[in-house]
PDB file of C-alpha atoms and ligand atoms in Angstrom:
ATOM      1  CA  UNK A  17     201.638 173.962 125.542  1.00 96.00           C
ATOM      2  CA  UNK A  18     200.995 170.827 123.559  1.00 98.00           C
ATOM      3  CA  UNK A  19     197.954 170.119 121.435  1.00 98.00           C
ATOM      4  CA  UNK A  20     197.027 166.657 120.181  1.00 98.00           C
ATOM      5  CA  UNK A  21     194.544 166.588 117.334  1.00 98.00           C
ATOM      6  CA  UNK A  22     192.441 163.531 118.075  1.00 98.00           C
ATOM      7  CA  UNK A  23     189.545 164.039 115.679  1.00 98.00           C
ATOM      8  CA  UNK A  24     189.060 166.455 112.840  1.00 98.00           C
ATOM      9  CA  UNK A  25     186.175 165.068 110.763  1.00 98.00           C
ATOM     10  CA  UNK A  26     182.851 166.900 110.686  1.00 97.00           C
ATOM     11  CA  UNK A  27     179.304 165.585 111.048  1.00 96.00           C
ATOM     12  CA  UNK A  28     179.923 161.822 111.104  1.00 98.00           C
ATOM     13  CA  UNK A  29     182.979 159.556 111.231  1.00 98.00           C
ATOM     14  CA  UNK A  30     184.670 158.736 107.922  1.00 98.00           C
ATOM     15  CA  UNK A  31     186.243 155.272 107.939  1.00 97.00           C
ATOM     16  CA  UNK A  32     187.618 153.652 104.787  1.00 97.00           C
ATOM     17  CA  UNK A  33     190.673 153.599 102.581  1.00 98.00           C
ATOM     18  CA  UNK A  34     190.070 157.057 101.095  1.00 98.00           C
ATOM     19  CA  UNK A  35     190.255 158.693 104.542  1.00 98.00           C
ATOM     20  CA  UNK A  36     193.283 157.030 106.133  1.00 97.00           C
ATOM     21  CA  UNK A  37     195.790 159.899 106.062  1.00 98.00           C
ATOM     22  CA  UNK A  38     193.657 162.748 107.398  1.00 98.00           C
ATOM     23  CA  UNK A  39     191.600 160.405 109.562  1.00 98.00           C
ATOM     24  CA  UNK A  40     187.942 159.812 110.197  1.00 98.00           C
ATOM     25  CA  UNK A  41     187.385 160.576 113.882  1.00 98.00           C
ATOM     26  CA  UNK A  42     184.990 163.418 114.679  1.00 98.00           C
ATOM     27  CA  UNK A  43     185.958 166.569 116.598  1.00 98.00           C
ATOM     28  CA  UNK A  44     188.357 166.396 119.529  1.00 98.00           C
ATOM     29  CA  UNK A  45     191.467 168.317 120.634  1.00 98.00           C
ATOM     30  CA  UNK A  46     193.543 167.589 123.742  1.00 98.00           C
ATOM     31  CA  UNK A  47     195.584 170.338 125.445  1.00 98.00           C
ATOM     32  CA  UNK A  48     198.225 170.194 128.105  1.00 97.00           C
ATOM     33  CA  UNK A  49     200.363 172.945 129.575  1.00 95.00           C
ATOM     34  CA  UNK A  50     204.149 172.576 129.610  1.00 89.00           C
ATOM     35  CA  UNK A  51     204.472 170.738 132.889  1.00 82.00           C
ATOM     36  CA  UNK A  52     201.401 168.518 132.724  1.00 91.00           C
ATOM     37  CA  UNK A  53     202.070 164.792 132.268  1.00 91.00           C
ATOM     38  CA  UNK A  54     199.019 164.348 130.027  1.00 95.00           C
ATOM     39  CA  UNK A  55     196.020 166.157 128.567  1.00 98.00           C
ATOM     40  CA  UNK A  56     194.163 168.322 131.096  1.00 97.00           C
ATOM     41  CA  UNK A  57     191.729 170.115 128.803  1.00 98.00           C
ATOM     42  CA  UNK A  58     189.795 168.462 126.003  1.00 98.00           C
ATOM     43  CA  UNK A  59     187.752 170.460 123.519  1.00 98.00           C
ATOM     44  CA  UNK A  60     184.850 168.468 122.091  1.00 98.00           C
ATOM     45  CA  UNK A  61     184.086 164.820 122.677  1.00 98.00           C
ATOM     46  CA  UNK A  62     183.594 163.425 119.188  1.00 98.00           C
ATOM     47  CA  UNK A  63     184.733 159.883 118.446  1.00 98.00           C
ATOM     48  CA  UNK A  64     188.337 161.153 118.517  1.00 98.00           C
ATOM     49  CA  UNK A  65     188.197 161.389 122.308  1.00 98.00           C
ATOM     50  CA  UNK A  66     188.899 157.646 122.368  1.00 98.00           C
ATOM     51  CA  UNK A  67     192.471 158.547 121.381  1.00 98.00           C
ATOM     52  CA  UNK A  68     192.938 160.681 124.511  1.00 98.00           C
ATOM     53  CA  UNK A  69     193.008 157.516 126.633  1.00 98.00           C
ATOM     54  CA  UNK A  70     196.223 156.483 124.859  1.00 97.00           C
ATOM     55  CA  UNK A  71     197.796 159.894 125.572  1.00 97.00           C
ATOM     56  CA  UNK A  72     197.253 159.363 129.307  1.00 97.00           C
ATOM     57  CA  UNK A  73     199.327 156.163 129.503  1.00 92.00           C
ATOM     58  CA  UNK A  74     196.971 154.240 131.778  1.00 89.00           C
ATOM     59  CA  UNK A  75     196.232 157.199 134.049  1.00 96.00           C
ATOM     60  CA  UNK A  76     192.648 158.218 134.779  1.00 98.00           C
ATOM     61  CA  UNK A  77     191.653 161.551 133.228  1.00 98.00           C
ATOM     62  CA  UNK A  78     191.538 164.456 135.666  1.00 98.00           C
ATOM     63  CA  UNK A  79     190.565 167.604 133.921  1.00 98.00           C
ATOM     64  CA  UNK A  80     187.994 169.494 131.908  1.00 98.00           C
ATOM     65  CA  UNK A  81     186.077 168.619 128.770  1.00 98.00           C
ATOM     66  CA  UNK A  82     184.492 171.666 127.108  1.00 98.00           C
ATOM     67  CA  UNK A  83     182.016 171.023 124.312  1.00 98.00           C
ATOM     68  CA  UNK A  84     181.501 173.635 121.613  1.00 98.00           C
ATOM     69  CA  UNK A  85     177.890 172.406 121.325  1.00 98.00           C
ATOM     70  CA  UNK A  86     175.814 169.262 121.593  1.00 97.00           C
ATOM     71  CA  UNK A  87     175.697 167.986 118.006  1.00 97.00           C
ATOM     72  CA  UNK A  88     176.487 164.253 117.768  1.00 97.00           C
ATOM     73  CA  UNK A  89     179.896 164.732 116.148  1.00 98.00           C
ATOM     74  CA  UNK A  90     180.987 166.704 119.231  1.00 98.00           C
ATOM     75  CA  UNK A  91     179.669 164.457 122.015  1.00 98.00           C
ATOM     76  CA  UNK A  92     179.205 160.879 120.836  1.00 97.00           C
ATOM     77  CA  UNK A  93     182.675 159.785 121.957  1.00 98.00           C
ATOM     78  CA  UNK A  94     181.960 160.683 125.570  1.00 97.00           C
ATOM     79  CA  UNK A  95     180.894 157.225 126.814  1.00 97.00           C
ATOM     80  CA  UNK A  96     183.845 155.658 124.960  1.00 98.00           C
ATOM     81  CA  UNK A  97     186.503 157.799 126.679  1.00 98.00           C
ATOM     82  CA  UNK A  98     187.879 154.943 128.757  1.00 98.00           C
ATOM     83  CA  UNK A  99     190.276 157.047 130.854  1.00 98.00           C
ATOM     84  CA  UNK A 100     187.325 159.136 132.045  1.00 98.00           C
ATOM     85  CA  UNK A 101     184.882 156.266 132.533  1.00 98.00           C
ATOM     86  CA  UNK A 102     186.901 154.696 135.308  1.00 97.00           C
ATOM     87  CA  UNK A 103     187.240 154.874 139.079  1.00 96.00           C
ATOM     88  CA  UNK A 104     189.681 157.652 139.893  1.00 96.00           C
ATOM     89  CA  UNK A 105     188.617 159.895 137.013  1.00 98.00           C
ATOM     90  CA  UNK A 106     187.667 163.456 137.907  1.00 98.00           C
ATOM     91  CA  UNK A 107     185.905 165.141 135.042  1.00 98.00           C
ATOM     92  CA  UNK A 108     184.442 168.598 134.760  1.00 98.00           C
ATOM     93  CA  UNK A 109     182.255 168.641 131.670  1.00 98.00           C
ATOM     94  CA  UNK A 110     181.250 172.071 130.396  1.00 98.00           C
ATOM     95  CA  UNK A 111     178.833 172.893 127.604  1.00 98.00           C
ATOM     96  CA  UNK A 112     177.060 176.038 126.467  1.00 98.00           C
ATOM     97  CA  UNK A 113     174.283 176.768 128.969  1.00 97.00           C
ATOM     98  CA  UNK A 114     171.173 175.778 127.006  1.00 93.00           C
ATOM     99  CA  UNK A 115     168.938 178.423 128.609  1.00 85.00           C
ATOM    100  CA  UNK A 116     165.265 178.106 129.393  1.00 84.00           C
ATOM    101  CA  UNK A 117     164.239 175.449 131.875  1.00 88.00           C
ATOM    102  CA  UNK A 118     166.525 172.765 130.446  1.00 89.00           C
ATOM    103  CA  UNK A 119     169.747 172.452 132.414  1.00 94.00           C
ATOM    104  CA  UNK A 120     173.103 171.452 130.931  1.00 96.00           C
ATOM    105  CA  UNK A 121     172.994 167.896 132.246  1.00 95.00           C
ATOM    106  CA  UNK A 122     169.424 167.346 131.055  1.00 96.00           C
ATOM    107  CA  UNK A 123     170.385 168.660 127.618  1.00 96.00           C
ATOM    108  CA  UNK A 124     173.262 166.188 127.396  1.00 97.00           C
ATOM    109  CA  UNK A 125     171.070 163.389 128.715  1.00 96.00           C
ATOM    110  CA  UNK A 126     168.590 163.942 125.895  1.00 94.00           C
ATOM    111  CA  UNK A 127     171.227 162.699 123.464  1.00 92.00           C
ATOM    112  CA  UNK A 128     172.715 160.094 125.795  1.00 97.00           C
ATOM    113  CA  UNK A 129     170.056 157.974 127.480  1.00 97.00           C
ATOM    114  CA  UNK A 130     167.813 155.000 126.694  1.00 97.00           C
ATOM    115  CA  UNK A 131     166.423 154.179 124.239  1.00 96.00           C
ATOM    116  CA  UNK A 132     169.004 155.921 121.999  1.00 94.00           C
ATOM    117  CA  UNK A 133     171.972 154.926 124.205  1.00 96.00           C
ATOM    118  CA  UNK A 134     172.236 152.299 126.974  1.00 97.00           C
ATOM    119  CA  UNK A 135     173.313 154.639 129.801  1.00 97.00           C
ATOM    120  CA  UNK A 136     173.033 158.239 130.929  1.00 97.00           C
ATOM    121  CA  UNK A 137     176.011 160.532 131.687  1.00 96.00           C
ATOM    122  CA  UNK A 138     175.414 159.937 135.439  1.00 95.00           C
ATOM    123  CA  UNK A 139     176.170 156.247 134.961  1.00 97.00           C
ATOM    124  CA  UNK A 140     179.735 156.888 133.828  1.00 97.00           C
ATOM    125  CA  UNK A 141     182.254 155.814 136.452  1.00 98.00           C
ATOM    126  CA  UNK A 142     184.542 158.306 138.205  1.00 98.00           C
ATOM    127  CA  UNK A 143     183.558 161.714 139.570  1.00 98.00           C
ATOM    128  CA  UNK A 144     181.795 163.845 136.985  1.00 98.00           C
ATOM    129  CA  UNK A 145     180.394 167.343 137.272  1.00 97.00           C
ATOM    130  CA  UNK A 146     178.352 168.619 134.358  1.00 97.00           C
ATOM    131  CA  UNK A 147     177.722 172.329 134.108  1.00 97.00           C
ATOM    132  CA  UNK A 148     176.520 174.989 131.709  1.00 97.00           C
ATOM    133  CA  UNK A 149     178.952 177.647 130.579  1.00 97.00           C
ATOM    134  CA  UNK A 150     178.208 181.247 129.672  1.00 97.00           C
ATOM    135  CA  UNK A 151     180.484 183.261 127.365  1.00 98.00           C
ATOM    136  CA  UNK A 152     183.512 184.553 129.242  1.00 98.00           C
ATOM    137  CA  UNK A 153     186.892 183.485 130.487  1.00 98.00           C
ATOM    138  CA  UNK A 154     187.762 180.787 133.014  1.00 98.00           C
ATOM    139  CA  UNK A 155     191.061 179.591 134.421  1.00 97.00           C
ATOM    140  CA  UNK A 156     191.775 175.853 134.282  1.00 96.00           C
ATOM    141  CA  UNK A 157     195.078 175.278 136.027  1.00 94.00           C
ATOM    142  CA  UNK A 158     197.697 176.938 133.844  1.00 95.00           C
ATOM    143  CA  UNK A 159     195.382 177.204 130.862  1.00 97.00           C
ATOM    144  CA  UNK A 160     192.861 179.959 130.207  1.00 98.00           C
ATOM    145  CA  UNK A 161     189.704 179.161 128.279  1.00 98.00           C
ATOM    146  CA  UNK A 162     187.797 181.966 126.577  1.00 98.00           C
ATOM    147  CA  UNK A 163     184.305 181.130 125.292  1.00 98.00           C
ATOM    148  CA  UNK A 164     182.321 183.216 122.818  1.00 98.00           C
ATOM    149  CA  UNK A 165     178.987 182.450 121.227  1.00 98.00           C
ATOM    150  CA  UNK A 166     179.174 182.086 117.443  1.00 98.00           C
ATOM    151  CA  UNK A 167     176.487 181.496 114.820  1.00 97.00           C
ATOM    152  CA  UNK A 168     175.843 177.858 113.830  1.00 96.00           C
ATOM    153  CA  UNK A 169     172.660 175.926 113.207  1.00 93.00           C
ATOM    154  CA  UNK A 170     170.497 174.141 115.760  1.00 91.00           C
ATOM    155  CA  UNK A 171     171.571 174.858 119.325  1.00 92.00           C
ATOM    156  CA  UNK A 172     173.778 177.310 121.132  1.00 96.00           C
ATOM    157  CA  UNK A 173     177.385 177.046 119.934  1.00 98.00           C
ATOM    158  CA  UNK A 174     180.666 178.406 121.289  1.00 98.00           C
ATOM    159  CA  UNK A 175     184.039 179.012 119.765  1.00 98.00           C
ATOM    160  CA  UNK A 176     186.963 178.717 122.175  1.00 98.00           C
ATOM    161  CA  UNK A 177     190.408 180.188 122.655  1.00 98.00           C
ATOM    162  CA  UNK A 178     192.948 178.368 124.813  1.00 98.00           C
ATOM    163  CA  UNK A 179     195.997 180.187 126.116  1.00 98.00           C
ATOM    164  CA  UNK A 180     198.832 179.395 128.493  1.00 97.00           C
ATOM    165  CA  UNK A 181     199.690 183.072 128.845  1.00 95.00           C
ATOM    166  CA  UNK A 182     202.357 182.786 126.167  1.00 96.00           C
ATOM    167  CA  UNK A 183     200.655 181.124 123.203  1.00 98.00           C
ATOM    168  CA  UNK A 184     197.050 180.911 122.085  1.00 98.00           C
ATOM    169  CA  UNK A 185     194.949 178.648 119.885  1.00 98.00           C
ATOM    170  CA  UNK A 186     191.487 179.583 118.601  1.00 98.00           C
ATOM    171  CA  UNK A 187     189.046 176.759 117.830  1.00 98.00           C
ATOM    172  CA  UNK A 188     185.855 177.340 115.822  1.00 98.00           C
ATOM    173  CA  UNK A 189     184.957 173.975 114.285  1.00 98.00           C
ATOM    174  CA  UNK A 190     181.282 174.741 113.590  1.00 98.00           C
ATOM    175  CA  UNK A 191     180.673 178.292 112.481  1.00 97.00           C
ATOM    176  CA  UNK A 192     178.182 179.820 110.082  1.00 96.00           C
ATOM    177  CA  UNK A 193     179.201 183.453 109.570  1.00 96.00           C
ATOM    178  CA  UNK A 194     176.802 183.862 106.627  1.00 94.00           C
ATOM    179  CA  UNK A 195     173.989 183.831 109.225  1.00 93.00           C
ATOM    180  CA  UNK A 196     175.102 187.395 109.971  1.00 95.00           C
ATOM    181  CA  UNK A 197     175.184 188.581 106.363  1.00 93.00           C
ATOM    182  CA  UNK A 198     177.370 188.257 103.285  1.00 93.00           C
ATOM    183  CA  UNK A 199     180.440 190.103 104.623  1.00 94.00           C
ATOM    184  CA  UNK A 200     183.132 191.451 102.278  1.00 95.00           C
ATOM    185  CA  UNK A 201     183.370 188.377 100.005  1.00 92.00           C
ATOM    186  CA  UNK A 202     179.982 186.724 100.348  1.00 92.00           C
ATOM    187  CA  UNK A 203     181.426 184.211 102.835  1.00 94.00           C
ATOM    188  CA  UNK A 204     180.218 185.998 105.960  1.00 95.00           C
ATOM    189  CA  UNK A 205     181.441 188.977 107.991  1.00 97.00           C
ATOM    190  CA  UNK A 206     184.455 188.974 110.290  1.00 98.00           C
ATOM    191  CA  UNK A 207     182.211 189.532 113.298  1.00 98.00           C
ATOM    192  CA  UNK A 208     183.232 190.566 116.784  1.00 98.00           C
ATOM    193  CA  UNK A 209     183.139 187.155 118.516  1.00 98.00           C
ATOM    194  CA  UNK A 210     185.143 185.413 115.788  1.00 98.00           C
ATOM    195  CA  UNK A 211     187.688 188.229 115.644  1.00 98.00           C
ATOM    196  CA  UNK A 212     188.104 188.267 119.435  1.00 98.00           C
ATOM    197  CA  UNK A 213     188.777 184.520 119.492  1.00 98.00           C
ATOM    198  CA  UNK A 214     191.236 184.637 116.590  1.00 98.00           C
ATOM    199  CA  UNK A 215     192.978 187.952 117.360  1.00 98.00           C
ATOM    200  CA  UNK A 216     196.731 187.408 117.373  1.00 98.00           C
ATOM    201  CA  UNK A 217     196.321 183.655 118.000  1.00 98.00           C
ATOM    202  CA  UNK A 218     199.269 181.486 117.043  1.00 98.00           C
ATOM    203  CA  UNK A 219     196.890 179.059 115.352  1.00 98.00           C
ATOM    204  CA  UNK A 220     193.324 179.473 114.135  1.00 98.00           C
ATOM    205  CA  UNK A 221     191.650 176.065 113.855  1.00 98.00           C
ATOM    206  CA  UNK A 222     188.515 176.702 111.868  1.00 98.00           C
ATOM    207  CA  UNK A 223     185.556 175.063 110.171  1.00 98.00           C
ATOM    208  CA  UNK A 224     186.350 174.244 106.546  1.00 97.00           C
ATOM    209  CA  UNK A 225     183.315 172.141 105.764  1.00 95.00           C
ATOM    210  CA  UNK A 226     182.651 173.998 102.513  1.00 94.00           C
ATOM    211  CA  UNK A 227     184.735 175.544  99.776  1.00 93.00           C
ATOM    212  CA  UNK A 228     183.672 178.958  98.542  1.00 91.00           C
ATOM    213  CA  UNK A 229     182.307 177.535  95.284  1.00 90.00           C
ATOM    214  CA  UNK A 230     180.155 175.027  97.184  1.00 89.00           C
ATOM    215  CA  UNK A 231     178.673 177.567  99.528  1.00 78.00           C
ATOM    216  CA  UNK A 232     175.291 179.044  98.967  1.00 78.00           C
ATOM    217  CA  UNK A 233     173.002 180.257 101.735  1.00 67.00           C
ATOM    218  CA  UNK A 234     170.545 177.435 100.981  1.00 61.00           C
ATOM    219  CA  UNK A 235     173.248 174.818 101.348  1.00 67.00           C
ATOM    220  CA  UNK A 236     175.137 176.266 104.267  1.00 71.00           C
ATOM    221  CA  UNK A 237     173.995 173.717 106.885  1.00 84.00           C
ATOM    222  CA  UNK A 238     175.503 175.920 109.529  1.00 93.00           C
ATOM    223  CA  UNK A 239     179.079 175.861 108.268  1.00 95.00           C
ATOM    224  CA  UNK A 240     181.796 178.060 106.799  1.00 95.00           C
ATOM    225  CA  UNK A 241     183.942 177.951 103.687  1.00 95.00           C
ATOM    226  CA  UNK A 242     187.655 177.238 104.056  1.00 97.00           C
ATOM    227  CA  UNK A 243     188.386 180.557 102.332  1.00 97.00           C
ATOM    228  CA  UNK A 244     186.563 182.375 105.151  1.00 97.00           C
ATOM    229  CA  UNK A 245     188.933 180.788 107.694  1.00 98.00           C
ATOM    230  CA  UNK A 246     191.931 182.219 105.858  1.00 98.00           C
ATOM    231  CA  UNK A 247     190.280 185.638 105.523  1.00 98.00           C
ATOM    232  CA  UNK A 248     189.492 185.670 109.246  1.00 98.00           C
ATOM    233  CA  UNK A 249     193.086 184.782 110.146  1.00 98.00           C
ATOM    234  CA  UNK A 250     194.405 187.643 108.015  1.00 98.00           C
ATOM    235  CA  UNK A 251     191.813 190.088 109.377  1.00 98.00           C
ATOM    236  CA  UNK A 252     192.427 189.119 113.020  1.00 98.00           C
ATOM    237  CA  UNK A 253     196.205 188.756 112.756  1.00 98.00           C
ATOM    238  CA  UNK A 254     196.377 185.021 113.534  1.00 98.00           C
ATOM    239  CA  UNK A 255     199.723 183.381 112.783  1.00 98.00           C
ATOM    240  CA  UNK A 256     198.508 180.377 110.815  1.00 98.00           C
ATOM    241  CA  UNK A 257     195.392 178.443 109.897  1.00 98.00           C
ATOM    242  CA  UNK A 258     194.633 174.782 110.419  1.00 98.00           C
ATOM    243  CA  UNK A 259     191.517 173.715 108.575  1.00 98.00           C
ATOM    244  CA  UNK A 260     189.302 171.350 110.617  1.00 98.00           C
ATOM    245  CA  UNK A 261     185.838 169.777 110.541  1.00 98.00           C
ATOM    246  CA  UNK A 262     186.313 168.226 107.105  1.00 97.00           C
ATOM    247  CA  UNK A 263     183.285 167.129 105.181  1.00 96.00           C
ATOM    248  CA  UNK A 264     182.768 163.394 105.779  1.00 97.00           C
ATOM    249  CA  UNK A 265     182.990 162.617 102.048  1.00 96.00           C
ATOM    250  CA  UNK A 266     186.119 164.757 101.441  1.00 97.00           C
ATOM    251  CA  UNK A 267     188.783 162.167 100.557  1.00 98.00           C
ATOM    252  CA  UNK A 268     192.510 162.320 101.316  1.00 98.00           C
ATOM    253  CA  UNK A 269     193.186 163.247  97.684  1.00 98.00           C
ATOM    254  CA  UNK A 270     190.656 166.077  97.849  1.00 98.00           C
ATOM    255  CA  UNK A 271     192.111 167.356 101.125  1.00 98.00           C
ATOM    256  CA  UNK A 272     195.604 167.308  99.534  1.00 98.00           C
ATOM    257  CA  UNK A 273     194.182 169.443  96.743  1.00 97.00           C
ATOM    258  CA  UNK A 274     192.578 171.779  99.260  1.00 96.00           C
ATOM    259  CA  UNK A 275     195.888 172.231 101.091  1.00 96.00           C
ATOM    260  CA  UNK A 276     197.691 172.900  97.794  1.00 97.00           C
ATOM    261  CA  UNK A 277     195.115 175.499  96.781  1.00 96.00           C
ATOM    262  CA  UNK A 278     196.189 177.683  99.716  1.00 96.00           C
ATOM    263  CA  UNK A 279     199.923 177.548  98.904  1.00 94.00           C
ATOM    264  CA  UNK A 280     200.049 181.254  98.031  1.00 92.00           C
ATOM    265  CA  UNK A 281     198.020 182.481 101.011  1.00 96.00           C
ATOM    266  CA  UNK A 282     199.105 185.478 103.079  1.00 95.00           C
ATOM    267  CA  UNK A 283     199.228 183.181 106.151  1.00 98.00           C
ATOM    268  CA  UNK A 284     200.364 179.542 106.232  1.00 98.00           C
ATOM    269  CA  UNK A 285     197.425 177.149 105.836  1.00 98.00           C
ATOM    270  CA  UNK A 286     197.403 173.430 106.545  1.00 98.00           C
ATOM    271  CA  UNK A 287     194.769 170.747 106.704  1.00 98.00           C
ATOM    272  CA  UNK A 288     194.582 169.170 110.155  1.00 98.00           C
ATOM    273  CA  UNK A 289     194.774 165.394 110.464  1.00 98.00           C
ATOM    274  CA  UNK A 290     194.059 162.971 113.276  1.00 98.00           C
ATOM    275  CA  UNK A 291     197.124 162.090 115.313  1.00 98.00           C
ATOM    276  CA  UNK A 292     198.935 165.369 114.621  1.00 98.00           C
ATOM    277  CA  UNK A 293     200.759 166.855 117.588  1.00 97.00           C
ATOM    278  CA  UNK A 294     201.694 170.532 117.926  1.00 97.00           C
ATOM    279  CA  UNK A 295     204.010 172.063 120.506  1.00 97.00           C
ATOM    280  CA  UNK A 296     203.810 175.816 120.900  1.00 96.00           C
TER     281      UNK A 296
HETATM  282 ZN1   ZN B 320     180.202 169.472 113.878  1.00 63.01          ZN
HETATM  283 ZN1   ZN B 321     177.432 171.371 114.731  1.00 63.01          ZN
END
């Protein structure tokens, strides 16, 4: 399968000359299986989803968008995804079932409707279905999507694992393991859901909002330290780590330094950047 990294910034976009190389778009990954002509599964709809239109070469998007959760940096690109807001688009939008009396569509509409935004999700062109997802596994064409609930802050949040039956990628961009205790190193435990998602994955793409020396429970804001991502990969037997969800003020030079600091790690570690393409 092929993965296009379309947005890897956390919290809010980061434009400007200090952010050019790693990029400033918020969370978005596009997956396609070997024989697909373009992306068929998109994880998260941050501002990076605008780049997916270019990957489709003028075709309308027909596929699934699965959101990890409803924070702005994971959904604000939705109405700007031109290839999905067009006649001929067929979009299945999945998000963690909010529970209670609020349905999935109503939950999304809270963040995308007047007066905070000109239109509602229903007013997007094309054929859209919006549905809540419970933890579990679903088949999307040749790709399998596994969803597990993981601790974060403010709203139900999933981590995902995408597999084509041969290769697998785990994606946990917003994850606060310290919610479950200090774990072996004070960075949070390697809990069951995280381990299941990462187990034997070719790539673990994981929250790296904090560094261990910046992390304290009072400052956690629902995120993990980069060092936790590496520890989880080792614990769960993942092949390599790509650090994602960079702090919005983390400059290119600082991200270079972060990448260099993991040079001696037991698994290869890289810092994901917008526009990167991976074939597995
Ligand atoms: Zn986020
Ligand atoms: Zn979040």
